[in-house]
């Protein structure tokens, strides 16, 4: 009787382990790339200067490790930032929405896509902000910011009225 109970317990344990796989860590990658002189995508050589209204190419990458297919919305904005508390805090004085893009990515898939932001807000030290939200564009707040986004990255750029 003990032998039969042990065998049934072992078979049940193996069956459970096969049908209910362990949940791994759930996260998403979010990054920016540029194309180097050889055409390879690299995390380097980001543009530092834009001419108002003229697009510059960048590649946004999203890697899905959420254990399920996930819909993402990417929002790109230019922010005129005021530094507060000796530079430890920021406040957005002015913002310009440059683009919104939604995509669905399967589990363990990575997708890179080119975007061409063209800010018209001029000035030095404009924060070009890339925000990643899980869900549809309709779920993105009216005034998105890095604190409320699932993931965020940014570049500090200067935007001139004409080419120098």
PDB file of C-alpha atoms in Angstrom:
ATOM      1  CA  UNK A   1       0.000   0.000   0.000  1.00  0.00           C
ATOM      2  CA  UNK A   2       2.858   2.373   0.862  1.00  0.00           C
ATOM      3  CA  UNK A   3       4.600   1.555  -2.441  1.00  0.00           C
ATOM      4  CA  UNK A   4       1.438   2.258  -4.473  1.00  0.00           C
ATOM      5  CA  UNK A   5       0.850   5.545  -2.580  1.00  0.00           C
ATOM      6  CA  UNK A   6       4.476   6.597  -3.235  1.00  0.00           C
ATOM      7  CA  UNK A   7       4.154   5.824  -6.952  1.00  0.00           C
ATOM      8  CA  UNK A   8       0.872   7.771  -7.191  1.00  0.00           C
ATOM      9  CA  UNK A   9       2.439  10.733  -5.377  1.00  0.00           C
ATOM     10  CA  UNK A  10       5.468  10.704  -7.707  1.00  0.00           C
ATOM     11  CA  UNK A  11       3.280  10.493 -10.840  1.00  0.00           C
ATOM     12  CA  UNK A  12       1.070  13.301  -9.523  1.00  0.00           C
ATOM     13  CA  UNK A  13       4.078  15.508  -8.763  1.00  0.00           C
ATOM     14  CA  UNK A  14       5.562  14.985 -12.229  1.00  0.00           C
ATOM     15  CA  UNK A  15       2.176  15.649 -13.838  1.00  0.00           C
ATOM     16  CA  UNK A  16       1.782  18.894 -11.893  1.00  0.00           C
ATOM     17  CA  UNK A  17       5.313  20.056 -12.766  1.00  0.00           C
ATOM     18  CA  UNK A  18       4.683  19.425 -16.476  1.00  0.00           C
ATOM     19  CA  UNK A  19       1.258  21.061 -16.669  1.00  0.00           C
ATOM     20  CA  UNK A  20       2.040  24.095 -14.472  1.00  0.00           C
ATOM     21  CA  UNK A  21       5.435  25.464 -15.554  1.00  0.00           C
ATOM     22  CA  UNK A  22       7.131  27.850 -13.124  1.00  0.00           C
ATOM     23  CA  UNK A  23       6.621  31.547 -13.733  1.00  0.00           C
ATOM     24  CA  UNK A  24       9.850  33.310 -14.602  1.00  0.00           C
ATOM     25  CA  UNK A  25      10.648  36.922 -14.004  1.00  0.00           C
ATOM     26  CA  UNK A  26       8.301  39.247 -15.908  1.00  0.00           C
ATOM     27  CA  UNK A  27       9.714  42.398 -17.501  1.00  0.00           C
ATOM     28  CA  UNK A  28      10.039  44.338 -20.727  1.00  0.00           C
ATOM     29  CA  UNK A  29      13.151  45.822 -22.292  1.00  0.00           C
ATOM     30  CA  UNK A  30      12.960  49.327 -23.750  1.00  0.00           C
ATOM     31  CA  UNK A  31      15.916  50.975 -25.472  1.00  0.00           C
ATOM     32  CA  UNK A  32      17.118  53.341 -28.192  1.00  0.00           C
ATOM     33  CA  UNK A  33      19.541  52.508 -30.978  1.00  0.00           C
ATOM     34  CA  UNK A  34      21.119  54.310 -33.906  1.00  0.00           C
ATOM     35  CA  UNK A  35      22.642  53.028 -37.100  1.00  0.00           C
ATOM     36  CA  UNK A  36      26.427  53.226 -37.376  1.00  0.00           C
ATOM     37  CA  UNK A  37      28.406  53.803 -40.596  1.00  0.00           C
ATOM     38  CA  UNK A  38      28.306  50.070 -41.402  1.00  0.00           C
ATOM     39  CA  UNK A  39      24.520  49.899 -40.987  1.00  0.00           C
ATOM     40  CA  UNK A  40      24.652  48.005 -37.683  1.00  0.00           C
ATOM     41  CA  UNK A  41      22.334  49.017 -34.857  1.00  0.00           C
ATOM     42  CA  UNK A  42      24.267  50.314 -31.848  1.00  0.00           C
ATOM     43  CA  UNK A  43      23.512  52.002 -28.525  1.00  0.00           C
ATOM     44  CA  UNK A  44      25.777  54.926 -29.385  1.00  0.00           C
ATOM     45  CA  UNK A  45      26.014  58.009 -31.580  1.00  0.00           C
ATOM     46  CA  UNK A  46      22.670  59.494 -30.621  1.00  0.00           C
ATOM     47  CA  UNK A  47      21.846  62.830 -32.264  1.00  0.00           C
ATOM     48  CA  UNK A  48      22.530  65.820 -30.036  1.00  0.00           C
ATOM     49  CA  UNK A  49      21.232  68.578 -32.302  1.00  0.00           C
ATOM     50  CA  UNK A  50      17.986  68.786 -34.249  1.00  0.00           C
ATOM     51  CA  UNK A  51      16.781  71.480 -36.628  1.00  0.00           C
ATOM     52  CA  UNK A  52      13.182  72.410 -35.775  1.00  0.00           C
ATOM     53  CA  UNK A  53      10.733  70.379 -37.840  1.00  0.00           C
ATOM     54  CA  UNK A  54      13.390  68.189 -39.473  1.00  0.00           C
ATOM     55  CA  UNK A  55      13.215  64.496 -38.553  1.00  0.00           C
ATOM     56  CA  UNK A  56      16.201  62.482 -37.355  1.00  0.00           C
ATOM     57  CA  UNK A  57      16.113  58.658 -37.429  1.00  0.00           C
ATOM     58  CA  UNK A  58      16.246  56.617 -34.229  1.00  0.00           C
ATOM     59  CA  UNK A  59      15.383  52.987 -33.556  1.00  0.00           C
ATOM     60  CA  UNK A  60      13.174  52.050 -30.609  1.00  0.00           C
ATOM     61  CA  UNK A  61      13.543  48.509 -29.297  1.00  0.00           C
ATOM     62  CA  UNK A  62      11.106  46.573 -27.129  1.00  0.00           C
ATOM     63  CA  UNK A  63      11.785  43.108 -25.735  1.00  0.00           C
ATOM     64  CA  UNK A  64       8.807  41.260 -24.236  1.00  0.00           C
ATOM     65  CA  UNK A  65       9.532  38.924 -21.308  1.00  0.00           C
ATOM     66  CA  UNK A  66       6.094  39.288 -19.686  1.00  0.00           C
ATOM     67  CA  UNK A  67       5.260  35.573 -20.076  1.00  0.00           C
ATOM     68  CA  UNK A  68       2.423  36.479 -22.503  1.00  0.00           C
ATOM     69  CA  UNK A  69       1.762  38.454 -25.662  1.00  0.00           C
ATOM     70  CA  UNK A  70       1.611  42.134 -24.696  1.00  0.00           C
ATOM     71  CA  UNK A  71       0.336  45.300 -26.354  1.00  0.00           C
ATOM     72  CA  UNK A  72       2.639  48.291 -25.925  1.00  0.00           C
ATOM     73  CA  UNK A  73       2.237  51.981 -26.699  1.00  0.00           C
ATOM     74  CA  UNK A  74       5.295  54.177 -27.260  1.00  0.00           C
ATOM     75  CA  UNK A  75       4.907  57.927 -26.774  1.00  0.00           C
ATOM     76  CA  UNK A  76       7.639  60.345 -27.850  1.00  0.00           C
ATOM     77  CA  UNK A  77       7.572  63.898 -26.541  1.00  0.00           C
ATOM     78  CA  UNK A  78       9.886  66.900 -26.416  1.00  0.00           C
ATOM     79  CA  UNK A  79       9.979  68.473 -22.943  1.00  0.00           C
ATOM     80  CA  UNK A  80      11.230  71.887 -21.898  1.00  0.00           C
ATOM     81  CA  UNK A  81      12.435  71.061 -18.382  1.00  0.00           C
ATOM     82  CA  UNK A  82      12.967  73.202 -15.311  1.00  0.00           C
ATOM     83  CA  UNK A  83      15.451  71.789 -12.809  1.00  0.00           C
ATOM     84  CA  UNK A  84      14.417  72.125  -9.168  1.00  0.00           C
ATOM     85  CA  UNK A  85      16.046  71.329  -5.815  1.00  0.00           C
ATOM     86  CA  UNK A  86      19.585  71.727  -7.131  1.00  0.00           C
ATOM     87  CA  UNK A  87      18.897  69.485 -10.128  1.00  0.00           C
ATOM     88  CA  UNK A  88      17.411  66.592  -8.133  1.00  0.00           C
ATOM     89  CA  UNK A  89      13.883  67.175  -9.416  1.00  0.00           C
ATOM     90  CA  UNK A  90      12.414  68.263 -12.730  1.00  0.00           C
ATOM     91  CA  UNK A  91       9.235  70.000 -13.781  1.00  0.00           C
ATOM     92  CA  UNK A  92       7.913  69.974 -17.327  1.00  0.00           C
ATOM     93  CA  UNK A  93       7.354  73.626 -18.354  1.00  0.00           C
ATOM     94  CA  UNK A  94       6.237  72.864 -21.892  1.00  0.00           C
ATOM     95  CA  UNK A  95       5.673  69.705 -23.893  1.00  0.00           C
ATOM     96  CA  UNK A  96       5.211  68.703 -27.505  1.00  0.00           C
ATOM     97  CA  UNK A  97       3.812  65.298 -28.502  1.00  0.00           C
ATOM     98  CA  UNK A  98       5.845  64.015 -31.439  1.00  0.00           C
ATOM     99  CA  UNK A  99       4.338  60.597 -32.016  1.00  0.00           C
ATOM    100  CA  UNK A 100       2.393  57.711 -30.538  1.00  0.00           C
ATOM    101  CA  UNK A 101       2.782  54.145 -31.785  1.00  0.00           C
ATOM    102  CA  UNK A 102       1.096  50.939 -30.608  1.00  0.00           C
ATOM    103  CA  UNK A 103       2.368  47.417 -31.285  1.00  0.00           C
ATOM    104  CA  UNK A 104       1.755  43.920 -29.964  1.00  0.00           C
ATOM    105  CA  UNK A 105       4.746  41.684 -29.250  1.00  0.00           C
ATOM    106  CA  UNK A 106       4.677  37.987 -28.396  1.00  0.00           C
ATOM    107  CA  UNK A 107       6.389  36.494 -25.349  1.00  0.00           C
ATOM    108  CA  UNK A 108      10.186  36.304 -25.694  1.00  0.00           C
ATOM    109  CA  UNK A 109      10.084  38.375 -28.889  1.00  0.00           C
ATOM    110  CA  UNK A 110      11.964  41.598 -29.546  1.00  0.00           C
ATOM    111  CA  UNK A 111      10.907  44.247 -32.038  1.00  0.00           C
ATOM    112  CA  UNK A 112      12.939  47.203 -33.309  1.00  0.00           C
ATOM    113  CA  UNK A 113      11.275  49.922 -35.354  1.00  0.00           C
ATOM    114  CA  UNK A 114      12.521  53.171 -36.805  1.00  0.00           C
ATOM    115  CA  UNK A 115      10.959  56.423 -35.754  1.00  0.00           C
ATOM    116  CA  UNK A 116      11.748  59.899 -37.024  1.00  0.00           C
ATOM    117  CA  UNK A 117      10.985  62.503 -34.355  1.00  0.00           C
ATOM    118  CA  UNK A 118      10.924  66.111 -35.577  1.00  0.00           C
ATOM    119  CA  UNK A 119      10.598  68.472 -32.614  1.00  0.00           C
ATOM    120  CA  UNK A 120       9.584  72.062 -33.355  1.00  0.00           C
ATOM    121  CA  UNK A 121      10.132  73.346 -29.807  1.00  0.00           C
ATOM    122  CA  UNK A 122      13.473  75.197 -29.949  1.00  0.00           C
ATOM    123  CA  UNK A 123      16.052  75.620 -27.222  1.00  0.00           C
ATOM    124  CA  UNK A 124      18.991  74.049 -25.473  1.00  0.00           C
ATOM    125  CA  UNK A 125      18.708  71.041 -23.197  1.00  0.00           C
ATOM    126  CA  UNK A 126      15.349  69.866 -24.507  1.00  0.00           C
ATOM    127  CA  UNK A 127      14.549  66.404 -23.141  1.00  0.00           C
ATOM    128  CA  UNK A 128      13.503  64.074 -25.945  1.00  0.00           C
ATOM    129  CA  UNK A 129      11.472  61.588 -23.899  1.00  0.00           C
ATOM    130  CA  UNK A 130      10.480  58.073 -24.958  1.00  0.00           C
ATOM    131  CA  UNK A 131       7.760  56.495 -22.805  1.00  0.00           C
ATOM    132  CA  UNK A 132       6.607  52.870 -22.878  1.00  0.00           C
ATOM    133  CA  UNK A 133       3.142  51.917 -21.667  1.00  0.00           C
ATOM    134  CA  UNK A 134       1.576  48.463 -21.531  1.00  0.00           C
ATOM    135  CA  UNK A 135      -1.802  48.631 -23.232  1.00  0.00           C
ATOM    136  CA  UNK A 136      -3.548  50.597 -25.960  1.00  0.00           C
ATOM    137  CA  UNK A 137      -2.957  54.254 -26.820  1.00  0.00           C
ATOM    138  CA  UNK A 138      -6.354  55.072 -25.273  1.00  0.00           C
ATOM    139  CA  UNK A 139      -4.925  54.002 -21.877  1.00  0.00           C
ATOM    140  CA  UNK A 140      -2.060  56.542 -22.008  1.00  0.00           C
ATOM    141  CA  UNK A 141      -2.627  59.604 -19.786  1.00  0.00           C
ATOM    142  CA  UNK A 142      -3.314  62.952 -21.490  1.00  0.00           C
ATOM    143  CA  UNK A 143      -0.078  64.356 -20.005  1.00  0.00           C
ATOM    144  CA  UNK A 144       2.280  61.378 -19.843  1.00  0.00           C
ATOM    145  CA  UNK A 145       5.509  61.607 -17.853  1.00  0.00           C
ATOM    146  CA  UNK A 146       8.395  59.274 -17.012  1.00  0.00           C
ATOM    147  CA  UNK A 147       7.107  58.663 -13.469  1.00  0.00           C
ATOM    148  CA  UNK A 148       3.812  57.225 -14.735  1.00  0.00           C
ATOM    149  CA  UNK A 149       5.204  55.204 -17.640  1.00  0.00           C
ATOM    150  CA  UNK A 150       6.089  51.513 -17.435  1.00  0.00           C
ATOM    151  CA  UNK A 151       9.552  52.268 -18.873  1.00  0.00           C
ATOM    152  CA  UNK A 152      11.212  55.472 -20.086  1.00  0.00           C
ATOM    153  CA  UNK A 153      14.415  56.650 -21.730  1.00  0.00           C
ATOM    154  CA  UNK A 154      15.452  60.117 -22.840  1.00  0.00           C
ATOM    155  CA  UNK A 155      18.041  62.076 -24.769  1.00  0.00           C
ATOM    156  CA  UNK A 156      19.115  65.644 -24.052  1.00  0.00           C
ATOM    157  CA  UNK A 157      19.132  67.566 -27.321  1.00  0.00           C
ATOM    158  CA  UNK A 158      19.444  71.093 -28.628  1.00  0.00           C
ATOM    159  CA  UNK A 159      16.837  72.184 -31.176  1.00  0.00           C
ATOM    160  CA  UNK A 160      17.807  75.097 -33.416  1.00  0.00           C
ATOM    161  CA  UNK A 161      15.639  77.083 -35.822  1.00  0.00           C
ATOM    162  CA  UNK A 162      18.117  76.622 -38.667  1.00  0.00           C
ATOM    163  CA  UNK A 163      21.108  74.454 -39.362  1.00  0.00           C
ATOM    164  CA  UNK A 164      24.274  75.934 -37.842  1.00  0.00           C
TER     165      UNK A 164
END
